[in-house]
PDB file with SEQRES, HELIX, SHEET and CRYST1 records, atoms N, CA, C and O in Angstrom:
SEQRES   1 A   80  MET ASP THR ILE SER ALA ILE LYS THR ARG ILE LEU ARG          
SEQRES   2 A   80  LEU CYS ALA GLU ARG ASN ILE THR ILE ASN LYS LEU ALA          
SEQRES   3 A   80  THR MET SER ALA LEU PRO PRO SER SER VAL LYS ASN ILE          
SEQRES   4 A   80  LEU TYR GLY ARG SER THR ASP PRO LYS ILE SER THR ILE          
SEQRES   5 A   80  LYS LYS ILE CYS ASP GLY LEU ASP MET THR LEU ILE ASP          
SEQRES   6 A   80  PHE PHE ASP ALA PRO GLU PHE GLU ASN LEU GLU PRO GLU          
SEQRES   7 A   80  ILE LYS                                                      
HELIX    1 AA1 THR A    3  ILE A   11  1                                   9    
HELIX    2 AA2 ALA A   16  ARG A   18  5                                   3    
HELIX    3 AA3 PRO A   33  ASN A   38  1                                   6    
HELIX    4 AA4 ILE A   49  GLY A   58  1                                  10    
HELIX    5 AA5 LEU A   63  PHE A   67  1                                   5    
HELIX    6 AA6 PRO A   70  GLU A   73  5                                   4    
CRYST1    1.000    1.000    1.000  90.00  90.00  90.00 P 1           1          
ATOM      1  N   MET A   1      -1.262 -16.979 -10.819  1.00  0.00           N  
ATOM      2  CA  MET A   1      -1.247 -16.386  -8.952  1.00  0.00           C  
ATOM      3  C   MET A   1      -2.120 -15.319  -9.041  1.00  0.00           C  
ATOM      4  O   MET A   1      -1.958 -14.305  -9.720  1.00  0.00           O  
ATOM      5  N   ASP A   2      -3.315 -15.673  -8.123  1.00  0.00           N  
ATOM      6  CA  ASP A   2      -4.179 -13.601  -7.530  1.00  0.00           C  
ATOM      7  C   ASP A   2      -2.809 -13.251  -6.453  1.00  0.00           C  
ATOM      8  O   ASP A   2      -2.026 -13.943  -5.802  1.00  0.00           O  
ATOM      9  N   THR A   3      -3.012 -11.815  -6.673  1.00  0.00           N  
ATOM     10  CA  THR A   3      -2.759 -11.133  -6.109  1.00  0.00           C  
ATOM     11  C   THR A   3      -2.371 -11.729  -4.567  1.00  0.00           C  
ATOM     12  O   THR A   3      -1.265 -12.048  -4.132  1.00  0.00           O  
ATOM     13  N   ILE A   4      -4.029 -11.767  -3.739  1.00  0.00           N  
ATOM     14  CA  ILE A   4      -3.580 -12.564  -2.583  1.00  0.00           C  
ATOM     15  C   ILE A   4      -3.079 -13.367  -1.718  1.00  0.00           C  
ATOM     16  O   ILE A   4      -2.568 -13.185  -0.613  1.00  0.00           O  
ATOM     17  N   SER A   5      -3.336 -14.511  -2.503  1.00  0.00           N  
ATOM     18  CA  SER A   5      -2.107 -15.939  -2.723  1.00  0.00           C  
ATOM     19  C   SER A   5      -0.644 -15.359  -2.799  1.00  0.00           C  
ATOM     20  O   SER A   5       0.140 -16.015  -2.114  1.00  0.00           O  
ATOM     21  N   ALA A   6      -0.079 -14.286  -3.466  1.00  0.00           N  
ATOM     22  CA  ALA A   6       1.356 -14.007  -3.134  1.00  0.00           C  
ATOM     23  C   ALA A   6       1.618 -13.600  -2.429  1.00  0.00           C  
ATOM     24  O   ALA A   6       2.813 -13.791  -2.201  1.00  0.00           O  
ATOM     25  N   ILE A   7       0.890 -12.697  -1.419  1.00  0.00           N  
ATOM     26  CA  ILE A   7       1.297 -12.124  -0.449  1.00  0.00           C  
ATOM     27  C   ILE A   7       1.137 -13.288   0.473  1.00  0.00           C  
ATOM     28  O   ILE A   7       1.816 -13.168   1.493  1.00  0.00           O  
ATOM     29  N   LYS A   8       0.496 -14.278   0.404  1.00  0.00           N  
ATOM     30  CA  LYS A   8       0.645 -15.230   2.009  1.00  0.00           C  
ATOM     31  C   LYS A   8       1.388 -15.567   1.522  1.00  0.00           C  
ATOM     32  O   LYS A   8       2.299 -14.842   1.921  1.00  0.00           O  
ATOM     33  N   THR A   9       1.937 -16.456   0.604  1.00  0.00           N  
ATOM     34  CA  THR A   9       2.862 -16.790  -0.413  1.00  0.00           C  
ATOM     35  C   THR A   9       4.920 -16.022   0.335  1.00  0.00           C  
ATOM     36  O   THR A   9       6.000 -16.475   0.713  1.00  0.00           O  
ATOM     37  N   ARG A  10       4.399 -15.021   0.167  1.00  0.00           N  
ATOM     38  CA  ARG A  10       5.263 -13.950   0.339  1.00  0.00           C  
ATOM     39  C   ARG A  10       6.184 -13.830   1.998  1.00  0.00           C  
ATOM     40  O   ARG A  10       7.334 -13.912   2.430  1.00  0.00           O  
ATOM     41  N   ILE A  11       4.722 -13.575   2.506  1.00  0.00           N  
ATOM     42  CA  ILE A  11       4.816 -13.700   4.125  1.00  0.00           C  
ATOM     43  C   ILE A  11       5.047 -15.097   4.665  1.00  0.00           C  
ATOM     44  O   ILE A  11       5.575 -15.235   5.769  1.00  0.00           O  
ATOM     45  N   LEU A  12       4.663 -16.171   3.914  1.00  0.00           N  
ATOM     46  CA  LEU A  12       5.638 -17.554   4.754  1.00  0.00           C  
ATOM     47  C   LEU A  12       6.483 -18.041   4.314  1.00  0.00           C  
ATOM     48  O   LEU A  12       6.632 -19.253   4.471  1.00  0.00           O  
ATOM     49  N   ARG A  13       7.482 -17.197   3.497  1.00  0.00           N  
ATOM     50  CA  ARG A  13       8.414 -17.708   2.557  1.00  0.00           C  
ATOM     51  C   ARG A  13       9.261 -16.944   3.632  1.00  0.00           C  
ATOM     52  O   ARG A  13      10.047 -17.567   4.345  1.00  0.00           O  
ATOM     53  N   LEU A  14       9.065 -15.350   3.761  1.00  0.00           N  
ATOM     54  CA  LEU A  14       9.907 -14.681   4.762  1.00  0.00           C  
ATOM     55  C   LEU A  14       9.868 -14.765   5.952  1.00  0.00           C  
ATOM     56  O   LEU A  14      10.542 -13.926   6.549  1.00  0.00           O  
ATOM     57  N   CYS A  15       8.946 -15.961   6.946  1.00  0.00           N  
ATOM     58  CA  CYS A  15       8.595 -16.622   7.812  1.00  0.00           C  
ATOM     59  C   CYS A  15      10.001 -17.423   8.148  1.00  0.00           C  
ATOM     60  O   CYS A  15      10.864 -17.320   9.019  1.00  0.00           O  
ATOM     61  N   ALA A  16       9.749 -18.395   6.840  1.00  0.00           N  
ATOM     62  CA  ALA A  16      10.453 -19.713   6.565  1.00  0.00           C  
ATOM     63  C   ALA A  16      12.017 -19.332   6.958  1.00  0.00           C  
ATOM     64  O   ALA A  16      12.741 -19.550   7.930  1.00  0.00           O  
ATOM     65  N   GLU A  17      12.163 -18.613   5.622  1.00  0.00           N  
ATOM     66  CA  GLU A  17      13.765 -17.836   5.940  1.00  0.00           C  
ATOM     67  C   GLU A  17      14.581 -17.524   7.115  1.00  0.00           C  
ATOM     68  O   GLU A  17      15.785 -17.736   7.257  1.00  0.00           O  
ATOM     69  N   ARG A  18      13.388 -16.753   8.305  1.00  0.00           N  
ATOM     70  CA  ARG A  18      14.232 -15.853   9.080  1.00  0.00           C  
ATOM     71  C   ARG A  18      13.180 -16.931  10.546  1.00  0.00           C  
ATOM     72  O   ARG A  18      12.836 -16.382  11.593  1.00  0.00           O  
ATOM     73  N   ASN A  19      12.869 -18.426  10.240  1.00  0.00           N  
ATOM     74  CA  ASN A  19      12.806 -18.983  11.428  1.00  0.00           C  
ATOM     75  C   ASN A  19      11.868 -18.656  12.175  1.00  0.00           C  
ATOM     76  O   ASN A  19      11.916 -18.956  13.368  1.00  0.00           O  
ATOM     77  N   ILE A  20      11.101 -18.161  11.794  1.00  0.00           N  
ATOM     78  CA  ILE A  20       9.777 -17.524  13.063  1.00  0.00           C  
ATOM     79  C   ILE A  20       8.788 -17.542  12.511  1.00  0.00           C  
ATOM     80  O   ILE A  20       8.539 -17.574  11.306  1.00  0.00           O  
ATOM     81  N   THR A  21       7.810 -17.510  13.863  1.00  0.00           N  
ATOM     82  CA  THR A  21       6.353 -17.538  13.383  1.00  0.00           C  
ATOM     83  C   THR A  21       5.818 -16.974  12.906  1.00  0.00           C  
ATOM     84  O   THR A  21       6.238 -15.938  12.390  1.00  0.00           O  
ATOM     85  N   ILE A  22       4.357 -17.467  12.831  1.00  0.00           N  
ATOM     86  CA  ILE A  22       3.328 -16.337  12.960  1.00  0.00           C  
ATOM     87  C   ILE A  22       3.095 -15.534  13.915  1.00  0.00           C  
ATOM     88  O   ILE A  22       2.881 -14.345  13.680  1.00  0.00           O  
ATOM     89  N   ASN A  23       3.094 -16.039  15.183  1.00  0.00           N  
ATOM     90  CA  ASN A  23       3.012 -15.530  15.688  1.00  0.00           C  
ATOM     91  C   ASN A  23       3.998 -14.371  16.825  1.00  0.00           C  
ATOM     92  O   ASN A  23       3.693 -13.571  17.710  1.00  0.00           O  
ATOM     93  N   LYS A  24       5.480 -14.914  16.094  1.00  0.00           N  
ATOM     94  CA  LYS A  24       6.729 -13.897  16.659  1.00  0.00           C  
ATOM     95  C   LYS A  24       6.338 -12.260  15.030  1.00  0.00           C  
ATOM     96  O   LYS A  24       6.159 -11.043  14.994  1.00  0.00           O  
ATOM     97  N   LEU A  25       6.382 -12.931  14.477  1.00  0.00           N  
ATOM     98  CA  LEU A  25       5.839 -11.998  13.059  1.00  0.00           C  
ATOM     99  C   LEU A  25       5.004 -10.911  13.181  1.00  0.00           C  
ATOM    100  O   LEU A  25       5.357  -9.978  12.460  1.00  0.00           O  
ATOM    101  N   ALA A  26       3.814 -10.660  13.980  1.00  0.00           N  
ATOM    102  CA  ALA A  26       2.835 -10.397  14.763  1.00  0.00           C  
ATOM    103  C   ALA A  26       3.059  -9.238  16.042  1.00  0.00           C  
ATOM    104  O   ALA A  26       2.459  -8.242  16.446  1.00  0.00           O  
ATOM    105  N   THR A  27       4.257  -9.983  16.401  1.00  0.00           N  
ATOM    106  CA  THR A  27       4.948  -9.138  17.478  1.00  0.00           C  
ATOM    107  C   THR A  27       5.624  -8.755  17.217  1.00  0.00           C  
ATOM    108  O   THR A  27       6.015  -8.357  18.315  1.00  0.00           O  
ATOM    109  N   MET A  28       6.515  -8.322  16.371  1.00  0.00           N  
ATOM    110  CA  MET A  28       7.821  -7.858  15.479  1.00  0.00           C  
ATOM    111  C   MET A  28       6.950  -6.350  14.407  1.00  0.00           C  
ATOM    112  O   MET A  28       7.381  -5.203  14.289  1.00  0.00           O  
ATOM    113  N   SER A  29       5.963  -6.811  13.937  1.00  0.00           N  
ATOM    114  CA  SER A  29       5.192  -5.589  13.171  1.00  0.00           C  
ATOM    115  C   SER A  29       4.320  -4.961  13.811  1.00  0.00           C  
ATOM    116  O   SER A  29       3.794  -3.982  13.282  1.00  0.00           O  
ATOM    117  N   ALA A  30       3.942  -5.380  15.141  1.00  0.00           N  
ATOM    118  CA  ALA A  30       3.409  -4.667  16.148  1.00  0.00           C  
ATOM    119  C   ALA A  30       1.727  -4.593  16.130  1.00  0.00           C  
ATOM    120  O   ALA A  30       1.020  -3.634  16.437  1.00  0.00           O  
ATOM    121  N   LEU A  31       1.147  -6.523  15.461  1.00  0.00           N  
ATOM    122  CA  LEU A  31       0.329  -6.143  14.701  1.00  0.00           C  
ATOM    123  C   LEU A  31      -0.867  -7.212  15.491  1.00  0.00           C  
ATOM    124  O   LEU A  31      -0.550  -8.400  15.539  1.00  0.00           O  
ATOM    125  N   PRO A  32      -1.378  -7.057  15.722  1.00  0.00           N  
ATOM    126  CA  PRO A  32      -2.385  -8.073  16.458  1.00  0.00           C  
ATOM    127  C   PRO A  32      -2.039  -9.841  15.405  1.00  0.00           C  
ATOM    128  O   PRO A  32      -1.787  -9.818  14.200  1.00  0.00           O  
ATOM    129  N   PRO A  33      -2.090 -10.668  15.923  1.00  0.00           N  
ATOM    130  CA  PRO A  33      -1.914 -12.255  15.381  1.00  0.00           C  
ATOM    131  C   PRO A  33      -2.968 -12.488  14.500  1.00  0.00           C  
ATOM    132  O   PRO A  33      -2.921 -13.382  13.656  1.00  0.00           O  
ATOM    133  N   SER A  34      -4.061 -11.623  14.667  1.00  0.00           N  
ATOM    134  CA  SER A  34      -5.332 -12.197  14.020  1.00  0.00           C  
ATOM    135  C   SER A  34      -4.998 -11.110  12.326  1.00  0.00           C  
ATOM    136  O   SER A  34      -5.307 -11.128  11.135  1.00  0.00           O  
ATOM    137  N   SER A  35      -4.408 -10.517  13.034  1.00  0.00           N  
ATOM    138  CA  SER A  35      -4.567  -9.296  11.654  1.00  0.00           C  
ATOM    139  C   SER A  35      -3.592 -10.176  10.572  1.00  0.00           C  
ATOM    140  O   SER A  35      -3.921 -10.357   9.399  1.00  0.00           O  
ATOM    141  N   VAL A  36      -2.235 -10.733  11.223  1.00  0.00           N  
ATOM    142  CA  VAL A  36      -1.407 -11.333  10.251  1.00  0.00           C  
ATOM    143  C   VAL A  36      -2.495 -12.277   9.587  1.00  0.00           C  
ATOM    144  O   VAL A  36      -2.890 -12.087   8.437  1.00  0.00           O  
ATOM    145  N   LYS A  37      -2.997 -13.416  10.479  1.00  0.00           N  
ATOM    146  CA  LYS A  37      -3.496 -14.332  10.158  1.00  0.00           C  
ATOM    147  C   LYS A  37      -4.377 -14.569   9.171  1.00  0.00           C  
ATOM    148  O   LYS A  37      -4.244 -15.275   8.171  1.00  0.00           O  
ATOM    149  N   ASN A  38      -5.282 -13.928   9.530  1.00  0.00           N  
ATOM    150  CA  ASN A  38      -6.403 -13.383   8.607  1.00  0.00           C  
ATOM    151  C   ASN A  38      -5.847 -12.943   6.950  1.00  0.00           C  
ATOM    152  O   ASN A  38      -6.594 -12.929   5.971  1.00  0.00           O  
ATOM    153  N   ILE A  39      -5.109 -12.771   6.939  1.00  0.00           N  
ATOM    154  CA  ILE A  39      -4.895 -12.834   5.631  1.00  0.00           C  
ATOM    155  C   ILE A  39      -3.961 -14.188   5.263  1.00  0.00           C  
ATOM    156  O   ILE A  39      -3.991 -14.543   4.085  1.00  0.00           O  
ATOM    157  N   LEU A  40      -3.251 -14.856   6.070  1.00  0.00           N  
ATOM    158  CA  LEU A  40      -2.904 -16.248   5.311  1.00  0.00           C  
ATOM    159  C   LEU A  40      -4.138 -17.176   5.428  1.00  0.00           C  
ATOM    160  O   LEU A  40      -4.365 -18.067   4.609  1.00  0.00           O  
ATOM    161  N   TYR A  41      -4.879 -16.924   6.442  1.00  0.00           N  
ATOM    162  CA  TYR A  41      -5.995 -18.357   6.342  1.00  0.00           C  
ATOM    163  C   TYR A  41      -7.361 -17.097   5.326  1.00  0.00           C  
ATOM    164  O   TYR A  41      -8.487 -16.911   5.789  1.00  0.00           O  
ATOM    165  N   GLY A  42      -6.783 -16.288   3.708  1.00  0.00           N  
ATOM    166  CA  GLY A  42      -8.017 -16.373   3.487  1.00  0.00           C  
ATOM    167  C   GLY A  42      -9.384 -15.377   4.588  1.00  0.00           C  
ATOM    168  O   GLY A  42     -10.451 -15.835   4.178  1.00  0.00           O  
ATOM    169  N   ARG A  43      -9.550 -14.824   5.165  1.00  0.00           N  
ATOM    170  CA  ARG A  43     -10.394 -14.090   5.585  1.00  0.00           C  
ATOM    171  C   ARG A  43      -9.991 -13.140   5.598  1.00  0.00           C  
ATOM    172  O   ARG A  43     -10.923 -12.723   6.286  1.00  0.00           O  
ATOM    173  N   SER A  44      -9.324 -12.182   5.451  1.00  0.00           N  
ATOM    174  CA  SER A  44      -8.828 -10.702   4.612  1.00  0.00           C  
ATOM    175  C   SER A  44      -8.521 -10.980   3.392  1.00  0.00           C  
ATOM    176  O   SER A  44      -7.835 -11.916   2.981  1.00  0.00           O  
ATOM    177  N   THR A  45      -8.881 -10.406   2.990  1.00  0.00           N  
ATOM    178  CA  THR A  45      -9.200 -10.564   0.993  1.00  0.00           C  
ATOM    179  C   THR A  45      -8.941  -9.581   0.519  1.00  0.00           C  
ATOM    180  O   THR A  45      -9.070  -9.521  -0.704  1.00  0.00           O  
ATOM    181  N   ASP A  46      -8.473  -8.398   1.235  1.00  0.00           N  
ATOM    182  CA  ASP A  46      -7.547  -6.953   0.678  1.00  0.00           C  
ATOM    183  C   ASP A  46      -7.303  -5.920   1.495  1.00  0.00           C  
ATOM    184  O   ASP A  46      -7.840  -4.855   1.799  1.00  0.00           O  
ATOM    185  N   PRO A  47      -5.476  -7.085   2.008  1.00  0.00           N  
ATOM    186  CA  PRO A  47      -5.595  -6.721   3.028  1.00  0.00           C  
ATOM    187  C   PRO A  47      -4.363  -5.557   2.456  1.00  0.00           C  
ATOM    188  O   PRO A  47      -3.540  -5.649   1.545  1.00  0.00           O  
ATOM    189  N   LYS A  48      -4.763  -4.097   3.759  1.00  0.00           N  
ATOM    190  CA  LYS A  48      -4.563  -2.551   3.715  1.00  0.00           C  
ATOM    191  C   LYS A  48      -3.008  -2.548   3.749  1.00  0.00           C  
ATOM    192  O   LYS A  48      -2.207  -3.090   4.511  1.00  0.00           O  
ATOM    193  N   ILE A  49      -2.869  -1.797   2.724  1.00  0.00           N  
ATOM    194  CA  ILE A  49      -0.926  -1.773   2.213  1.00  0.00           C  
ATOM    195  C   ILE A  49      -0.394  -1.496   3.768  1.00  0.00           C  
ATOM    196  O   ILE A  49       0.244  -2.390   4.323  1.00  0.00           O  
ATOM    197  N   SER A  50      -0.620  -0.459   4.345  1.00  0.00           N  
ATOM    198  CA  SER A  50      -0.671  -0.403   5.721  1.00  0.00           C  
ATOM    199  C   SER A  50      -0.383  -1.135   6.800  1.00  0.00           C  
ATOM    200  O   SER A  50      -0.146  -0.650   7.907  1.00  0.00           O  
ATOM    201  N   THR A  51      -0.392  -2.626   6.466  1.00  0.00           N  
ATOM    202  CA  THR A  51      -0.544  -3.085   7.402  1.00  0.00           C  
ATOM    203  C   THR A  51       0.460  -4.393   6.409  1.00  0.00           C  
ATOM    204  O   THR A  51       0.889  -5.433   6.908  1.00  0.00           O  
ATOM    205  N   ILE A  52       0.565  -4.153   5.581  1.00  0.00           N  
ATOM    206  CA  ILE A  52       1.785  -4.658   4.645  1.00  0.00           C  
ATOM    207  C   ILE A  52       3.086  -3.975   5.658  1.00  0.00           C  
ATOM    208  O   ILE A  52       3.717  -4.560   6.539  1.00  0.00           O  
ATOM    209  N   LYS A  53       3.188  -2.928   5.316  1.00  0.00           N  
ATOM    210  CA  LYS A  53       4.076  -2.447   5.821  1.00  0.00           C  
ATOM    211  C   LYS A  53       4.739  -1.984   6.566  1.00  0.00           C  
ATOM    212  O   LYS A  53       5.774  -1.322   6.486  1.00  0.00           O  
ATOM    213  N   LYS A  54       3.519  -2.690   8.168  1.00  0.00           N  
ATOM    214  CA  LYS A  54       3.993  -2.942   9.324  1.00  0.00           C  
ATOM    215  C   LYS A  54       4.468  -3.930   9.392  1.00  0.00           C  
ATOM    216  O   LYS A  54       5.408  -3.851  10.183  1.00  0.00           O  
ATOM    217  N   ILE A  55       4.330  -5.238   8.855  1.00  0.00           N  
ATOM    218  CA  ILE A  55       4.907  -6.380   8.942  1.00  0.00           C  
ATOM    219  C   ILE A  55       6.377  -6.505   7.990  1.00  0.00           C  
ATOM    220  O   ILE A  55       7.333  -7.221   8.289  1.00  0.00           O  
ATOM    221  N   CYS A  56       6.286  -5.668   6.850  1.00  0.00           N  
ATOM    222  CA  CYS A  56       8.064  -5.308   6.095  1.00  0.00           C  
ATOM    223  C   CYS A  56       8.741  -4.757   7.251  1.00  0.00           C  
ATOM    224  O   CYS A  56       9.665  -5.375   7.781  1.00  0.00           O  
ATOM    225  N   ASP A  57       8.229  -3.317   7.797  1.00  0.00           N  
ATOM    226  CA  ASP A  57       9.011  -2.529   9.309  1.00  0.00           C  
ATOM    227  C   ASP A  57       8.782  -3.774  10.179  1.00  0.00           C  
ATOM    228  O   ASP A  57       9.859  -4.302   9.903  1.00  0.00           O  
ATOM    229  N   GLY A  58       8.508  -4.188  10.578  1.00  0.00           N  
ATOM    230  CA  GLY A  58       9.003  -6.042  11.541  1.00  0.00           C  
ATOM    231  C   GLY A  58       9.778  -6.619  11.456  1.00  0.00           C  
ATOM    232  O   GLY A  58      10.405  -7.125  12.386  1.00  0.00           O  
ATOM    233  N   LEU A  59      10.095  -6.788   9.702  1.00  0.00           N  
ATOM    234  CA  LEU A  59      10.722  -7.559   9.209  1.00  0.00           C  
ATOM    235  C   LEU A  59      12.178  -6.502   8.369  1.00  0.00           C  
ATOM    236  O   LEU A  59      12.787  -6.687   7.315  1.00  0.00           O  
ATOM    237  N   ASP A  60      12.261  -5.695   9.155  1.00  0.00           N  
ATOM    238  CA  ASP A  60      13.628  -4.457   8.521  1.00  0.00           C  
ATOM    239  C   ASP A  60      13.686  -4.829   7.134  1.00  0.00           C  
ATOM    240  O   ASP A  60      14.655  -5.284   6.525  1.00  0.00           O  
ATOM    241  N   MET A  61      12.675  -4.611   6.765  1.00  0.00           N  
ATOM    242  CA  MET A  61      12.980  -4.427   4.348  1.00  0.00           C  
ATOM    243  C   MET A  61      11.763  -2.865   4.515  1.00  0.00           C  
ATOM    244  O   MET A  61      10.935  -2.264   5.199  1.00  0.00           O  
ATOM    245  N   THR A  62      12.562  -2.942   3.234  1.00  0.00           N  
ATOM    246  CA  THR A  62      11.372  -2.248   2.566  1.00  0.00           C  
ATOM    247  C   THR A  62       9.813  -2.783   1.456  1.00  0.00           C  
ATOM    248  O   THR A  62       9.502  -3.886   1.006  1.00  0.00           O  
ATOM    249  N   LEU A  63       9.227  -1.589   1.360  1.00  0.00           N  
ATOM    250  CA  LEU A  63       7.891  -2.419   0.630  1.00  0.00           C  
ATOM    251  C   LEU A  63       8.089  -2.532  -0.997  1.00  0.00           C  
ATOM    252  O   LEU A  63       7.255  -3.059  -1.733  1.00  0.00           O  
ATOM    253  N   ILE A  64       9.310  -1.961  -1.436  1.00  0.00           N  
ATOM    254  CA  ILE A  64       9.864  -2.406  -2.546  1.00  0.00           C  
ATOM    255  C   ILE A  64      10.476  -4.000  -2.359  1.00  0.00           C  
ATOM    256  O   ILE A  64      10.223  -4.880  -3.182  1.00  0.00           O  
ATOM    257  N   ASP A  65      11.022  -4.145  -1.575  1.00  0.00           N  
ATOM    258  CA  ASP A  65      12.023  -5.603  -0.977  1.00  0.00           C  
ATOM    259  C   ASP A  65      11.025  -6.595  -1.283  1.00  0.00           C  
ATOM    260  O   ASP A  65      11.166  -7.554  -2.041  1.00  0.00           O  
ATOM    261  N   PHE A  66       9.781  -6.205  -0.476  1.00  0.00           N  
ATOM    262  CA  PHE A  66       9.015  -6.980  -0.311  1.00  0.00           C  
ATOM    263  C   PHE A  66       8.153  -7.342  -1.358  1.00  0.00           C  
ATOM    264  O   PHE A  66       7.888  -8.537  -1.224  1.00  0.00           O  
ATOM    265  N   PHE A  67       7.451  -6.741  -2.587  1.00  0.00           N  
ATOM    266  CA  PHE A  67       7.091  -6.906  -3.363  1.00  0.00           C  
ATOM    267  C   PHE A  67       7.666  -7.622  -4.861  1.00  0.00           C  
ATOM    268  O   PHE A  67       7.189  -8.274  -5.789  1.00  0.00           O  
ATOM    269  N   ASP A  68       9.478  -6.850  -4.309  1.00  0.00           N  
ATOM    270  CA  ASP A  68      10.362  -7.630  -5.713  1.00  0.00           C  
ATOM    271  C   ASP A  68      10.974  -9.140  -5.590  1.00  0.00           C  
ATOM    272  O   ASP A  68      12.160  -9.455  -5.691  1.00  0.00           O  
ATOM    273  N   ALA A  69       9.825 -10.012  -5.340  1.00  0.00           N  
ATOM    274  CA  ALA A  69      10.048 -11.316  -5.387  1.00  0.00           C  
ATOM    275  C   ALA A  69       8.850 -12.200  -6.076  1.00  0.00           C  
ATOM    276  O   ALA A  69       7.650 -11.943  -6.167  1.00  0.00           O  
ATOM    277  N   PRO A  70       9.736 -13.531  -6.606  1.00  0.00           N  
ATOM    278  CA  PRO A  70       8.811 -14.435  -7.515  1.00  0.00           C  
ATOM    279  C   PRO A  70       7.270 -14.428  -7.680  1.00  0.00           C  
ATOM    280  O   PRO A  70       6.607 -14.677  -8.688  1.00  0.00           O  
ATOM    281  N   GLU A  71       6.927 -14.130  -6.613  1.00  0.00           N  
ATOM    282  CA  GLU A  71       5.594 -14.508  -6.235  1.00  0.00           C  
ATOM    283  C   GLU A  71       4.773 -13.255  -7.289  1.00  0.00           C  
ATOM    284  O   GLU A  71       3.697 -13.389  -7.872  1.00  0.00           O  
ATOM    285  N   PHE A  72       5.218 -12.668  -7.287  1.00  0.00           N  
ATOM    286  CA  PHE A  72       4.732 -10.760  -7.623  1.00  0.00           C  
ATOM    287  C   PHE A  72       4.966 -10.613  -9.061  1.00  0.00           C  
ATOM    288  O   PHE A  72       4.750  -9.507  -9.556  1.00  0.00           O  
ATOM    289  N   GLU A  73       5.615 -12.127 -10.223  1.00  0.00           N  
ATOM    290  CA  GLU A  73       6.221 -11.539 -11.607  1.00  0.00           C  
ATOM    291  C   GLU A  73       5.138 -12.068 -12.631  1.00  0.00           C  
ATOM    292  O   GLU A  73       5.340 -11.932 -13.837  1.00  0.00           O  
ATOM    293  N   ASN A  74       3.843 -12.745 -12.094  1.00  0.00           N  
ATOM    294  CA  ASN A  74       2.902 -13.648 -13.303  1.00  0.00           C  
ATOM    295  C   ASN A  74       1.833 -13.675 -12.524  1.00  0.00           C  
ATOM    296  O   ASN A  74       1.384 -14.766 -12.171  1.00  0.00           O  
ATOM    297  N   LEU A  75       0.975 -11.951 -11.942  1.00  0.00           N  
ATOM    298  CA  LEU A  75       0.230 -12.321 -11.156  1.00  0.00           C  
ATOM    299  C   LEU A  75      -0.918 -11.877 -12.562  1.00  0.00           C  
ATOM    300  O   LEU A  75      -0.729 -11.557 -13.735  1.00  0.00           O  
ATOM    301  N   GLU A  76      -2.417 -12.110 -11.497  1.00  0.00           N  
ATOM    302  CA  GLU A  76      -3.128 -12.489 -12.954  1.00  0.00           C  
ATOM    303  C   GLU A  76      -4.206 -11.210 -13.213  1.00  0.00           C  
ATOM    304  O   GLU A  76      -4.573 -10.495 -12.281  1.00  0.00           O  
ATOM    305  N   PRO A  77      -4.556 -11.066 -14.278  1.00  0.00           N  
ATOM    306  CA  PRO A  77      -5.179  -9.646 -13.805  1.00  0.00           C  
ATOM    307  C   PRO A  77      -6.147  -9.891 -12.700  1.00  0.00           C  
ATOM    308  O   PRO A  77      -6.591 -10.964 -12.292  1.00  0.00           O  
ATOM    309  N   GLU A  78      -6.377  -8.708 -12.313  1.00  0.00           N  
ATOM    310  CA  GLU A  78      -7.397  -8.498 -11.051  1.00  0.00           C  
ATOM    311  C   GLU A  78      -8.888  -7.406 -11.731  1.00  0.00           C  
ATOM    312  O   GLU A  78      -9.540  -6.794 -10.885  1.00  0.00           O  
ATOM    313  N   ILE A  79      -9.212  -7.293 -12.956  1.00  0.00           N  
ATOM    314  CA  ILE A  79      -9.874  -7.167 -14.063  1.00  0.00           C  
ATOM    315  C   ILE A  79     -10.265  -7.605 -14.630  1.00  0.00           C  
ATOM    316  O   ILE A  79      -9.401  -8.382 -15.037  1.00  0.00           O  
ATOM    317  N   LYS A  80     -11.220  -7.808 -15.190  1.00  0.00           N  
ATOM    318  CA  LYS A  80     -11.370  -9.373 -16.466  1.00  0.00           C  
ATOM    319  C   LYS A  80     -12.830  -8.662 -16.926  1.00  0.00           C  
ATOM    320  O   LYS A  80     -13.526  -9.188 -17.794  1.00  0.00           O  
TER     321      LYS A  80                                                      
END                                                                             
């Protein structure tokens, strides 16, 4: 799995676990819904860590908690 796919999968899983919509996540994270949707629909190919941090803040979790997930265990190398 590549990094962007892992981030998308993680966000979607967290929303499902908490039973919240993407729009609700955006509101909780003080982000425009388009920012979150751009990550999820592949229009953002390199999301900023500050955006991911806002998502974590909205979900009341740390960056360590966000990235400490199975999605990030076997990422493909970014440099080939």
